Amino acid sequence: PYASETLLRASFFDFTALASQPDDIAAHARYLEDGLLTLREGKVVSLESWEIAEGRVDAATVIDLRGKLIVPGFVDTHIHYPQTEMIGAFGEQLLEWLNQYTFPVESQYHCPDHAAQMSAFFLQQLLSNGTTTALVFGTVHKQSVDALFQAAQQLDMRLIAGKVMMDRNAPEYLTETPEESYQDTRELIERWHQRGRLSYALTPRFAPTSSPELLEKVRQLRSEFPDIWLHTHLSENQQEIAWVKSLFPERDGYLDVYHHHQLTGKRSVFAHCLHLEENEWQCLHETDSSIAFCPTSNLFLGSGLFNIKRCWQQGVRMGIGTDVGAGTTFNMLQTLGEAYKVGQLQQYKLSACEAFYHATLGGAHALDIDDKIGNFNPGKEADFVVIDPAVSPLQKLRSANSKDIWERLFVMMTLGDDRNIAQTWVSGKPVWQRDREEAIV
Ligand code: GUN
Ligand code: ZN
């Protein structure tokens, strides 16, 4: 092997191709009980069984992680980095929760030092939970996004983020004019979009904080930068939906507010989508827009139950989001465990196979970056998680009583948490290791 190659021996699990129905996922699952992953220059060269690779490699050059399970890095398709410090705020549903807790905390991100400190903390939370890529909300302040991109660039993480755009129905200290919003966003796009592994997402907060004039500026930016992402909220809470209808009586429902301004499309990601009308499902399908399903947030704010089955039937791409700080954990294993319970309440059986698909390749597909990340196919960027399948006495007991990989994965998403994340690798390098309890880089 080349001196610049990195070789890892462990168990591996991933999905080698996309699925269009839940029943098709298992056919694309790959499990190697004893495998060898070869990396070069931050990319995957190959994943093979140890038996086949053994003869060709010098054992002394292999990083031996036998006993661990390596999966592709988790993809968090919806999260707010400035809400890290207010996670777990008591008692309110969406609109009161925003006014009482969220807006005051977000006001602090006008300060670049605060933004830098919290960016570093936030990225450590992602990495220590095995999440290597995320689609992230900043605040209205452009310095919030500068700080986050700077920190992500140092780690060489694949990250998509944007400055919140809002010009009404929020405290004055967090609003801007449509023209200011346009100028600040444009400046950030020119500074960060497609720089290394960073990409920009236009981020109008949601319809209620957007005037038609602001949405027109978003449309304009989208036409000026056609490869840009769009990230917002849709149909999360019944009161919110009624409010949108009263603010935009001329539009045919909530999604039409965005669609009218040409904000739907392949790189548009709508968080929540809990109470969609027939024509809204249809519109998401026809425009090839995608959804971020955020189970812990939907349960915590009492917003509602996402219809996973309907999403498949409509052929709409979907990924998992933690939605911290309305979501209650950065951890994808715990988030999948809650997604399972959301399914249970609707007689939908979310298998571990399907759950891990959404958290990896499916999430990458929802963000339209499945050509770059999401599995161990040759040429993919080498972002992955080394999982310790059982760390506590209870996990060890339960794991010993599991008959196959499917049951072990299911137990992991039911009992697992950040203790199970042994290492996290980004661009072919270890960036986090649990037994050091801190960043390596
Ligand atoms: N809708 C508009 N803003 C927000 C937010 O910050 N969190 C959630 N969950 N929903 C929103
Ligand atoms: Zn959100």
Short mmCIF file of C-alpha atoms and ligand atoms in Angstrom, two decimals:
data_model
loop_
_atom_site.label_atom_id
_atom_site.label_comp_id
_atom_site.label_asym_id
_atom_site.label_seq_id
_atom_site.Cartn_x
_atom_site.Cartn_y
_atom_site.Cartn_z
CA PRO A 1 0.00 0.00 0.00
CA TYR A 2 0.96 3.65 -0.43
CA ALA A 3 2.51 5.27 2.63
CA SER A 4 -0.27 7.84 2.56
CA GLU A 5 -2.98 5.22 2.91
CA THR A 6 -4.90 4.67 6.13
CA LEU A 7 -6.19 1.15 6.81
CA LEU A 8 -8.85 0.33 9.41
CA ARG A 9 -9.99 -3.12 10.44
CA ALA A 10 -13.39 -3.43 12.17
CA SER A 11 -16.99 -4.41 11.50
CA PHE A 12 -18.70 -2.14 8.93
CA PHE A 13 -22.29 -1.29 8.12
CA ASP A 14 -23.60 0.98 5.36
CA PHE A 15 -25.98 1.21 2.40
CA THR A 16 -24.43 0.96 -1.03
CA ALA A 17 -27.32 2.49 -3.00
CA LEU A 18 -30.44 4.63 -2.62
CA ALA A 19 -33.87 3.12 -2.04
CA SER A 20 -37.21 4.38 -3.30
CA GLN A 21 -39.31 2.26 -0.91
CA PRO A 22 -38.63 1.12 2.66
CA ASP A 23 -38.81 -2.52 1.58
CA ASP A 24 -35.90 -1.96 -0.83
CA ILE A 25 -33.46 -0.66 1.79
CA ALA A 26 -32.29 -4.00 3.19
CA ALA A 27 -31.22 -5.14 -0.28
CA HIS A 28 -28.67 -2.31 -0.33
CA ALA A 29 -27.40 -2.86 3.21
CA ARG A 30 -23.80 -4.08 3.52
CA TYR A 31 -22.53 -5.65 6.71
CA LEU A 32 -18.97 -6.85 7.00
CA GLU A 33 -18.32 -8.59 10.29
CA ASP A 34 -14.57 -8.34 9.67
CA GLY A 35 -13.69 -5.72 7.08
CA LEU A 36 -10.89 -3.47 5.92
CA LEU A 37 -11.47 0.16 4.97
CA THR A 38 -8.76 1.85 2.93
CA LEU A 39 -8.53 5.66 2.82
CA ARG A 40 -6.32 7.98 0.82
CA GLU A 41 -6.30 11.77 0.79
CA GLY A 42 -9.51 12.01 2.79
CA LYS A 43 -11.48 9.71 0.52
CA VAL A 44 -12.55 6.08 0.56
CA VAL A 45 -10.45 3.84 -1.67
CA SER A 46 -12.17 0.56 -0.84
CA LEU A 47 -14.10 -1.45 1.69
CA GLU A 48 -13.47 -5.20 1.51
CA SER A 49 -13.72 -8.23 3.72
CA TRP A 50 -10.59 -8.81 5.77
CA GLU A 51 -10.29 -12.29 4.31
CA ILE A 52 -9.85 -10.88 0.80
CA ALA A 53 -7.60 -7.97 1.80
CA GLU A 54 -5.41 -9.86 4.26
CA GLY A 55 -2.85 -11.21 1.79
CA ARG A 56 -2.06 -7.81 0.32
CA VAL A 57 -1.65 -5.68 3.44
CA ASP A 58 1.10 -5.36 5.96
CA ALA A 59 -0.68 -6.09 9.26
CA ALA A 60 1.58 -3.65 11.10
CA THR A 61 0.10 -0.74 9.14
CA VAL A 62 -3.50 -1.60 10.03
CA ILE A 63 -5.40 0.30 12.72
CA ASP A 64 -7.05 -2.57 14.54
CA LEU A 65 -10.55 -1.66 15.73
CA ARG A 66 -11.96 -5.16 15.99
CA GLY A 67 -14.95 -5.22 18.33
CA LYS A 68 -16.08 -1.81 17.05
CA LEU A 69 -18.68 -1.10 14.39
CA ILE A 70 -17.89 1.60 11.82
CA VAL A 71 -20.79 3.35 10.08
CA PRO A 72 -20.88 6.43 7.83
CA GLY A 73 -20.95 9.72 9.76
CA PHE A 74 -24.45 10.76 10.77
CA VAL A 75 -26.18 13.52 8.82
CA ASP A 76 -28.28 15.98 10.83
CA THR A 77 -30.60 17.64 8.33
CA HIS A 78 -31.94 20.36 10.66
CA ILE A 79 -30.35 22.01 13.68
CA HIS A 80 -29.96 25.51 15.21
CA TYR A 81 -26.47 26.12 16.56
CA PRO A 82 -27.44 29.29 18.54
CA GLN A 83 -30.01 27.29 20.53
CA THR A 84 -27.41 25.00 22.10
CA GLU A 85 -27.44 26.93 25.36
CA MET A 86 -31.25 26.86 25.74
CA ILE A 87 -31.93 23.17 25.06
CA GLY A 88 -34.61 21.82 27.39
CA ALA A 89 -36.70 24.97 27.96
CA PHE A 90 -39.85 24.21 29.96
CA GLY A 91 -43.49 24.39 29.29
CA GLU A 92 -44.25 26.02 25.93
CA GLN A 93 -45.27 25.08 22.43
CA LEU A 94 -43.71 26.62 19.34
CA LEU A 95 -44.82 30.26 19.23
CA GLU A 96 -44.53 31.00 22.96
CA TRP A 97 -41.32 28.97 23.11
CA LEU A 98 -39.81 31.19 20.40
CA ASN A 99 -40.79 34.43 22.15
CA GLN A 100 -39.95 33.40 25.68
CA TYR A 101 -36.73 31.46 25.22
CA THR A 102 -35.36 31.44 21.68
CA PHE A 103 -35.26 35.05 20.59
CA PRO A 104 -33.55 36.38 23.75
CA VAL A 105 -30.83 33.73 23.48
CA GLU A 106 -30.28 34.33 19.77
CA SER A 107 -29.73 38.06 20.44
CA GLN A 108 -26.36 37.22 22.00
CA TYR A 109 -24.89 36.20 18.65
CA HIS A 110 -24.31 39.77 17.60
CA CYS A 111 -21.12 39.33 19.65
CA PRO A 112 -18.40 37.63 17.55
CA ASP A 113 -16.62 36.24 20.62
CA HIS A 114 -19.77 34.59 21.87
CA ALA A 115 -20.47 33.21 18.40
CA ALA A 116 -16.93 31.82 18.11
CA GLN A 117 -17.06 30.20 21.54
CA MET A 118 -20.46 28.63 20.90
CA SER A 119 -19.47 27.50 17.38
CA ALA A 120 -16.57 25.52 18.80
CA PHE A 121 -18.79 24.03 21.49
CA PHE A 122 -21.53 23.19 18.98
CA LEU A 123 -19.19 21.40 16.55
CA GLN A 124 -17.73 19.40 19.44
CA GLN A 125 -21.25 18.34 20.35
CA LEU A 126 -21.89 17.18 16.79
CA LEU A 127 -18.61 15.27 16.57
CA SER A 128 -18.87 13.68 20.00
CA ASN A 129 -22.26 12.35 18.90
CA GLY A 130 -20.99 10.97 15.60
CA THR A 131 -22.55 13.65 13.40
CA THR A 132 -20.16 14.71 10.66
CA THR A 133 -22.46 16.80 8.45
CA ALA A 134 -25.32 19.11 9.34
CA LEU A 135 -27.65 21.66 7.82
CA VAL A 136 -27.50 24.49 10.33
CA PHE A 137 -29.46 27.63 11.24
CA GLY A 138 -27.40 30.60 12.46
CA THR A 139 -28.97 33.77 13.82
CA VAL A 140 -29.90 36.93 11.95
CA HIS A 141 -26.36 38.25 12.59
CA LYS A 142 -23.88 37.59 9.83
CA GLN A 143 -21.10 37.24 12.44
CA SER A 144 -22.89 34.12 13.75
CA VAL A 145 -22.38 32.38 10.42
CA ASP A 146 -18.82 33.67 9.94
CA ALA A 147 -17.90 32.12 13.28
CA LEU A 148 -19.52 28.79 12.50
CA PHE A 149 -18.00 28.43 9.04
CA GLN A 150 -14.58 29.40 10.37
CA ALA A 151 -14.73 26.68 13.02
CA ALA A 152 -16.03 24.07 10.54
CA GLN A 153 -13.33 24.99 8.04
CA GLN A 154 -10.63 24.23 10.62
CA LEU A 155 -12.10 20.75 11.04
CA ASP A 156 -12.61 20.32 7.28
CA MET A 157 -16.23 19.32 7.96
CA ARG A 158 -18.90 19.17 5.28
CA LEU A 159 -21.38 21.72 6.61
CA ILE A 160 -24.25 23.68 5.11
CA ALA A 161 -25.39 26.76 7.01
CA GLY A 162 -26.91 30.18 6.66
CA LYS A 163 -27.85 33.40 8.35
CA VAL A 164 -31.47 33.67 9.47
CA MET A 165 -33.46 36.14 7.41
CA MET A 166 -36.40 37.85 9.17
CA ASP A 167 -38.07 41.22 8.90
CA ARG A 168 -41.25 41.02 10.97
CA ASN A 169 -43.03 39.41 13.94
CA ALA A 170 -39.86 39.12 15.98
CA PRO A 171 -38.22 41.51 18.48
CA GLU A 172 -36.73 44.60 16.89
CA TYR A 173 -33.21 43.59 17.97
CA LEU A 174 -33.48 40.52 15.68
CA THR A 175 -35.13 41.98 12.60
CA GLU A 176 -33.67 43.59 9.51
CA THR A 177 -35.02 45.18 6.35
CA PRO A 178 -35.34 43.04 3.22
CA GLU A 179 -32.51 45.04 1.65
CA GLU A 180 -30.17 44.54 4.65
CA SER A 181 -31.04 40.88 4.65
CA TYR A 182 -30.19 40.63 0.97
CA GLN A 183 -26.87 42.45 1.34
CA ASP A 184 -25.68 40.52 4.41
CA THR A 185 -26.69 37.19 2.91
CA ARG A 186 -25.01 37.98 -0.38
CA GLU A 187 -21.81 38.91 1.39
CA LEU A 188 -21.82 35.58 3.28
CA ILE A 189 -22.51 33.58 0.12
CA GLU A 190 -19.60 35.21 -1.64
CA ARG A 191 -17.34 34.56 1.33
CA TRP A 192 -18.31 30.96 2.12
CA HIS A 193 -20.41 29.16 -0.48
CA GLN A 194 -18.60 26.14 -2.02
CA ARG A 195 -15.40 27.07 -0.21
CA GLY A 196 -13.80 23.69 0.55
CA ARG A 197 -16.51 21.54 2.09
CA LEU A 198 -18.72 24.46 3.13
CA SER A 199 -21.97 25.41 1.43
CA TYR A 200 -24.52 28.13 1.98
CA ALA A 201 -28.24 27.77 2.67
CA LEU A 202 -30.64 30.69 2.28
CA THR A 203 -32.43 30.64 5.65
CA PRO A 204 -35.68 32.59 5.91
CA ARG A 205 -36.72 31.55 9.44
CA PHE A 206 -40.34 30.68 8.53
CA ALA A 207 -43.29 32.33 6.82
CA PRO A 208 -44.53 34.32 9.86
CA THR A 209 -41.25 36.25 10.21
CA SER A 210 -41.02 36.91 6.46
CA SER A 211 -42.77 39.68 4.54
CA PRO A 212 -43.50 39.09 0.86
CA GLU A 213 -40.73 41.62 0.14
CA LEU A 214 -38.22 39.56 2.12
CA LEU A 215 -39.25 36.37 0.33
CA GLU A 216 -38.76 38.20 -2.95
CA LYS A 217 -35.16 38.94 -1.91
CA VAL A 218 -34.68 35.25 -1.13
CA ARG A 219 -35.99 34.39 -4.59
CA GLN A 220 -33.60 36.88 -6.15
CA LEU A 221 -30.60 35.39 -4.33
CA ARG A 222 -31.67 31.93 -5.39
CA SER A 223 -31.76 32.97 -9.01
CA GLU A 224 -28.36 34.64 -8.69
CA PHE A 225 -26.83 31.56 -7.04
CA PRO A 226 -28.66 28.57 -8.57
CA ASP A 227 -26.61 25.91 -6.73
CA ILE A 228 -27.49 27.33 -3.31
CA TRP A 229 -29.54 25.52 -0.64
CA LEU A 230 -32.76 26.75 0.96
CA HIS A 231 -33.58 25.86 4.56
CA THR A 232 -36.71 26.78 6.49
CA HIS A 233 -39.60 25.49 8.61
CA LEU A 234 -42.96 24.27 7.34
CA SER A 235 -46.22 23.16 8.96
CA GLU A 236 -44.94 22.43 12.46
CA ASN A 237 -47.69 23.61 14.78
CA GLN A 238 -51.45 24.16 14.32
CA GLN A 239 -51.40 27.72 15.70
CA GLU A 240 -48.48 28.55 13.45
CA ILE A 241 -50.36 27.26 10.40
CA ALA A 242 -53.47 29.31 11.24
CA TRP A 243 -51.24 32.36 11.67
CA VAL A 244 -49.59 31.86 8.28
CA LYS A 245 -53.01 31.61 6.65
CA SER A 246 -54.06 34.89 8.24
CA LEU A 247 -50.78 36.63 7.29
CA PHE A 248 -50.92 35.40 3.67
CA PRO A 249 -54.65 35.18 2.77
CA GLU A 250 -53.77 35.49 -0.91
CA ARG A 251 -51.75 32.25 -0.83
CA ASP A 252 -53.14 28.74 -1.11
CA GLY A 253 -51.85 27.48 2.25
CA TYR A 254 -48.51 27.44 4.08
CA LEU A 255 -46.27 25.80 1.49
CA ASP A 256 -47.64 28.03 -1.26
CA VAL A 257 -46.10 31.02 0.55
CA TYR A 258 -42.67 29.54 -0.25
CA HIS A 259 -43.61 27.97 -3.58
CA HIS A 260 -45.02 31.27 -4.88
CA HIS A 261 -41.56 32.81 -4.42
CA GLN A 262 -39.90 29.84 -6.15
CA LEU A 263 -38.34 28.58 -2.94
CA THR A 264 -39.26 24.91 -3.46
CA GLY A 265 -36.87 22.59 -5.33
CA LYS A 266 -34.19 19.96 -5.20
CA ARG A 267 -32.00 21.78 -2.70
CA SER A 268 -34.89 23.03 -0.55
CA VAL A 269 -35.18 21.43 2.89
CA PHE A 270 -38.34 21.97 4.93
CA ALA A 271 -38.18 21.08 8.61
CA HIS A 272 -41.13 19.29 10.27
CA CYS A 273 -44.00 19.02 7.71
CA LEU A 274 -46.34 17.56 10.33
CA HIS A 275 -49.74 18.79 9.19
CA LEU A 276 -49.49 18.94 5.40
CA GLU A 277 -52.55 19.13 3.16
CA GLU A 278 -52.90 16.84 0.16
CA ASN A 279 -51.80 19.51 -2.30
CA GLU A 280 -48.75 20.32 -0.15
CA TRP A 281 -47.52 16.72 -0.25
CA GLN A 282 -48.08 16.84 -3.98
CA CYS A 283 -46.15 20.10 -4.33
CA LEU A 284 -43.19 18.75 -2.32
CA HIS A 285 -43.13 15.72 -4.62
CA GLU A 286 -43.46 17.65 -7.87
CA THR A 287 -40.78 20.17 -6.95
CA ASP A 288 -38.46 17.43 -5.58
CA SER A 289 -38.17 19.29 -2.28
CA SER A 290 -37.08 17.42 0.83
CA ILE A 291 -38.09 17.13 4.48
CA ALA A 292 -36.22 17.10 7.78
CA PHE A 293 -38.03 14.85 10.28
CA CYS A 294 -37.21 15.97 13.83
CA PRO A 295 -38.74 13.49 16.27
CA THR A 296 -37.38 14.75 19.60
CA SER A 297 -38.40 18.32 18.77
CA ASN A 298 -41.87 17.33 17.58
CA LEU A 299 -42.48 15.43 20.81
CA PHE A 300 -40.85 18.02 23.09
CA LEU A 301 -42.87 20.96 21.72
CA GLY A 302 -45.97 18.79 21.36
CA SER A 303 -46.12 19.72 17.68
CA GLY A 304 -47.39 16.45 16.22
CA LEU A 305 -46.41 13.17 14.59
CA PHE A 306 -44.53 13.01 11.29
CA ASN A 307 -46.08 10.57 8.81
CA ILE A 308 -43.13 8.46 7.62
CA LYS A 309 -45.29 6.11 5.59
CA ARG A 310 -46.94 8.94 3.70
CA CYS A 311 -43.56 10.47 2.96
CA TRP A 312 -42.40 7.26 1.24
CA GLN A 313 -45.70 6.95 -0.62
CA GLN A 314 -45.35 10.49 -1.93
CA GLY A 315 -41.79 9.89 -3.05
CA VAL A 316 -40.46 12.82 -1.02
CA ARG A 317 -36.83 12.67 0.16
CA MET A 318 -36.47 12.80 3.95
CA GLY A 319 -33.61 13.00 6.43
CA ILE A 320 -33.44 13.10 10.22
CA GLY A 321 -32.91 16.34 12.13
CA THR A 322 -32.26 16.84 15.82
CA ASP A 323 -33.60 20.42 15.73
CA VAL A 324 -31.61 21.35 18.85
CA GLY A 325 -32.69 23.39 20.92
CA ALA A 326 -36.36 22.39 20.44
CA GLY A 327 -34.92 18.92 19.97
CA THR A 328 -33.59 17.41 23.16
CA THR A 329 -30.40 15.70 22.03
CA PHE A 330 -27.52 16.02 19.55
CA ASN A 331 -27.30 12.23 19.51
CA MET A 332 -28.53 10.48 16.38
CA LEU A 333 -28.96 7.08 18.08
CA GLN A 334 -31.36 8.62 20.60
CA THR A 335 -33.08 10.56 17.83
CA LEU A 336 -33.66 7.34 15.88
CA GLY A 337 -35.05 5.73 19.03
CA GLU A 338 -37.59 8.56 19.28
CA ALA A 339 -38.37 8.29 15.56
CA TYR A 340 -39.29 4.67 16.20
CA LYS A 341 -41.74 5.76 18.92
CA VAL A 342 -43.29 8.34 16.58
CA GLY A 343 -43.83 5.45 14.17
CA GLN A 344 -45.31 3.28 16.92
CA LEU A 345 -47.97 5.90 17.66
CA GLN A 346 -49.09 5.54 14.03
CA GLN A 347 -48.72 1.77 13.57
CA TYR A 348 -45.58 2.28 11.47
CA LYS A 349 -42.68 -0.07 12.22
CA LEU A 350 -39.46 1.87 11.74
CA SER A 351 -36.82 -0.85 11.44
CA ALA A 352 -33.22 -0.27 12.46
CA CYS A 353 -32.32 -0.82 8.82
CA GLU A 354 -34.57 2.03 7.69
CA ALA A 355 -33.58 4.25 10.63
CA PHE A 356 -29.83 3.99 9.93
CA TYR A 357 -30.53 4.59 6.24
CA HIS A 358 -32.25 7.91 7.03
CA ALA A 359 -29.42 8.89 9.37
CA THR A 360 -26.71 8.29 6.75
CA LEU A 361 -27.21 7.85 2.99
CA GLY A 362 -30.88 8.89 3.07
CA GLY A 363 -30.02 12.10 4.91
CA ALA A 364 -27.24 12.80 2.43
CA HIS A 365 -29.75 12.28 -0.38
CA ALA A 366 -32.22 14.66 1.29
CA LEU A 367 -29.46 17.29 1.24
CA ASP A 368 -28.46 16.41 -2.34
CA ILE A 369 -24.93 15.49 -1.31
CA ASP A 370 -25.21 11.70 -1.61
CA ASP A 371 -22.62 11.83 -4.40
CA LYS A 372 -20.10 13.00 -1.77
CA ILE A 373 -20.99 11.33 1.55
CA GLY A 374 -23.31 8.73 3.08
CA ASN A 375 -21.55 5.38 2.55
CA PHE A 376 -18.20 3.67 1.95
CA ASN A 377 -18.35 3.49 -1.83
CA PRO A 378 -15.01 4.29 -3.54
CA GLY A 379 -14.44 8.04 -3.90
CA LYS A 380 -16.76 9.05 -1.08
CA GLU A 381 -15.41 11.50 1.47
CA ALA A 382 -14.12 9.58 4.47
CA ASP A 383 -16.45 10.78 7.25
CA PHE A 384 -17.39 8.01 9.66
CA VAL A 385 -18.14 6.97 13.22
CA VAL A 386 -16.51 4.23 15.23
CA ILE A 387 -19.25 2.83 17.43
CA ASP A 388 -18.73 0.85 20.58
CA PRO A 389 -21.82 -1.38 20.31
CA ALA A 390 -22.20 -1.96 24.06
CA VAL A 391 -20.76 0.20 26.83
CA SER A 392 -23.02 -0.12 29.88
CA PRO A 393 -23.89 -3.29 31.82
CA LEU A 394 -27.43 -3.14 30.46
CA GLN A 395 -26.26 -2.64 26.85
CA LYS A 396 -23.80 -5.52 27.22
CA LEU A 397 -26.47 -7.83 28.60
CA ARG A 398 -28.96 -6.90 25.89
CA SER A 399 -26.40 -7.04 23.11
CA ALA A 400 -25.27 -10.52 24.14
CA ASN A 401 -28.90 -11.56 23.74
CA SER A 402 -29.19 -10.18 20.18
CA LYS A 403 -29.34 -12.69 17.37
CA ASP A 404 -28.07 -10.64 14.41
CA ILE A 405 -26.86 -7.24 13.22
CA TRP A 406 -30.44 -5.97 12.84
CA GLU A 407 -31.27 -6.63 16.44
CA ARG A 408 -27.95 -5.18 17.61
CA LEU A 409 -28.59 -1.99 15.61
CA PHE A 410 -32.11 -1.74 16.97
CA VAL A 411 -30.87 -2.13 20.54
CA MET A 412 -28.26 0.58 19.81
CA MET A 413 -30.95 3.07 18.75
CA THR A 414 -33.07 2.16 21.76
CA LEU A 415 -30.40 2.13 24.50
CA GLY A 416 -27.53 3.98 22.87
CA ASP A 417 -26.24 7.52 23.38
CA ASP A 418 -23.00 9.49 23.17
CA ARG A 419 -21.15 6.92 25.29
CA ASN A 420 -21.35 4.60 22.28
CA ILE A 421 -19.49 7.00 20.01
CA ALA A 422 -15.87 5.87 20.42
CA GLN A 423 -14.31 7.94 17.61
CA THR A 424 -15.38 10.32 14.87
CA TRP A 425 -13.40 10.74 11.66
CA VAL A 426 -13.73 13.62 9.21
CA SER A 427 -11.99 13.79 5.82
CA GLY A 428 -10.03 10.65 6.64
CA LYS A 429 -8.72 11.94 9.98
CA PRO A 430 -9.75 11.24 13.58
CA VAL A 431 -11.19 14.47 14.99
CA TRP A 432 -12.74 13.14 18.17
CA GLN A 433 -12.02 10.27 20.50
CA ARG A 434 -14.13 9.41 23.54
CA ASP A 435 -11.38 8.13 25.78
CA ARG A 436 -9.68 11.51 25.45
CA GLU A 437 -12.98 13.30 26.07
CA GLU A 438 -11.86 16.13 23.87
CA ALA A 439 -11.06 17.18 20.37
CA ILE A 440 -7.94 15.77 18.77
CA VAL A 441 -7.77 18.62 16.29
N1 GUN B 1 -40.07 27.84 13.57
C1 GUN B 1 -39.50 29.06 13.43
N2 GUN B 1 -38.38 29.16 14.16
C2 GUN B 1 -38.21 27.97 14.75
C3 GUN B 1 -37.21 27.45 15.63
O1 GUN B 1 -36.24 28.11 15.99
N3 GUN B 1 -37.38 26.17 16.05
C4 GUN B 1 -38.44 25.41 15.65
N4 GUN B 1 -38.54 24.16 16.08
N5 GUN B 1 -39.39 25.87 14.84
C5 GUN B 1 -39.27 27.14 14.40
ZN ZN B 2 -35.93 24.27 13.69
#
